[in-house]
Amino acid sequence: MKRVPSLSLSLGFLSWRLFYLFSISRSSSPAASRSVFLRYIIHRYEFIDIYSNRCTAEVQIYSRGYTLRTAVAWSC
């Protein structure tokens, strides 16, 4: 049976790294041809969970036209 660490360690992330990947593209409409839109922002968090497993959570924020959408991926 695995030992559960203290509450402060289980609530806090032991290892925290952020990577921002930017992909900038231009709109295809003539009216907004001069505007540059940020298409993808990816936040990647690496941490250790309460059972000492190394986990990665990835949050993607991307745009489709003027609508922002989000996606979350999780792996341990």
XYZ file of C-alpha atoms in Angstrom:
76
model
C 0.000 0.000 0.000
C 1.326 3.388 -1.002
C 1.831 6.068 1.582
C -0.164 9.252 1.016
C 1.968 12.360 1.623
C 0.888 15.254 3.785
C -1.986 17.493 2.803
C 0.278 20.364 1.813
C 2.177 18.160 -0.633
C -0.961 16.579 -2.041
C -2.569 19.956 -2.685
C 0.553 21.610 -4.062
C 2.422 20.679 -7.202
C 5.961 19.469 -6.561
C 7.181 20.237 -10.051
C 5.582 23.006 -12.121
C 6.638 23.933 -15.630
C 4.769 25.947 -18.244
C 5.433 25.883 -21.962
C 3.736 28.300 -24.301
C 3.509 27.291 -27.942
C 2.214 30.037 -30.165
C 1.010 29.586 -33.705
C 0.001 32.862 -35.315
C -1.947 32.856 -38.537
C -3.759 35.465 -40.559
C -7.477 35.512 -41.123
C -8.616 34.607 -44.630
C -11.398 37.203 -44.798
C -10.505 40.385 -46.726
C -11.980 42.663 -44.041
C -9.702 41.246 -41.373
C -6.713 40.497 -43.581
C -4.525 42.926 -41.622
C -5.374 41.325 -38.269
C -3.131 38.669 -36.781
C -4.862 36.151 -34.525
C -3.329 33.903 -31.905
C -4.569 30.448 -32.836
C -3.142 28.145 -30.167
C -1.996 28.580 -26.584
C -0.862 25.370 -24.901
C -0.199 25.211 -21.172
C 1.611 22.048 -20.097
C 1.837 21.293 -16.389
C 4.070 18.555 -14.997
C 3.542 17.523 -11.393
C 3.600 14.594 -9.002
C 0.263 13.367 -7.664
C -0.555 12.109 -4.167
C 0.643 8.590 -5.056
C 4.043 9.839 -6.321
C 3.141 9.303 -9.978
C 4.586 11.720 -12.512
C 1.681 13.295 -14.386
C 1.238 15.710 -17.251
C -1.819 17.890 -17.784
C -2.192 19.853 -21.004
C -4.703 22.649 -21.521
C -5.206 23.918 -25.066
C -6.934 27.199 -25.836
C -7.556 27.740 -29.534
C -9.669 29.976 -31.715
C -12.080 29.151 -34.494
C -12.841 32.499 -36.013
C -13.895 34.656 -33.091
C -14.887 31.751 -30.806
C -12.416 30.519 -28.189
C -12.460 26.800 -27.432
C -10.597 24.756 -24.850
C -9.395 21.159 -24.633
C -7.844 19.309 -21.690
C -5.639 16.196 -21.852
C -4.406 14.312 -18.780
C -1.897 11.468 -18.457
C -0.015 9.788 -15.584
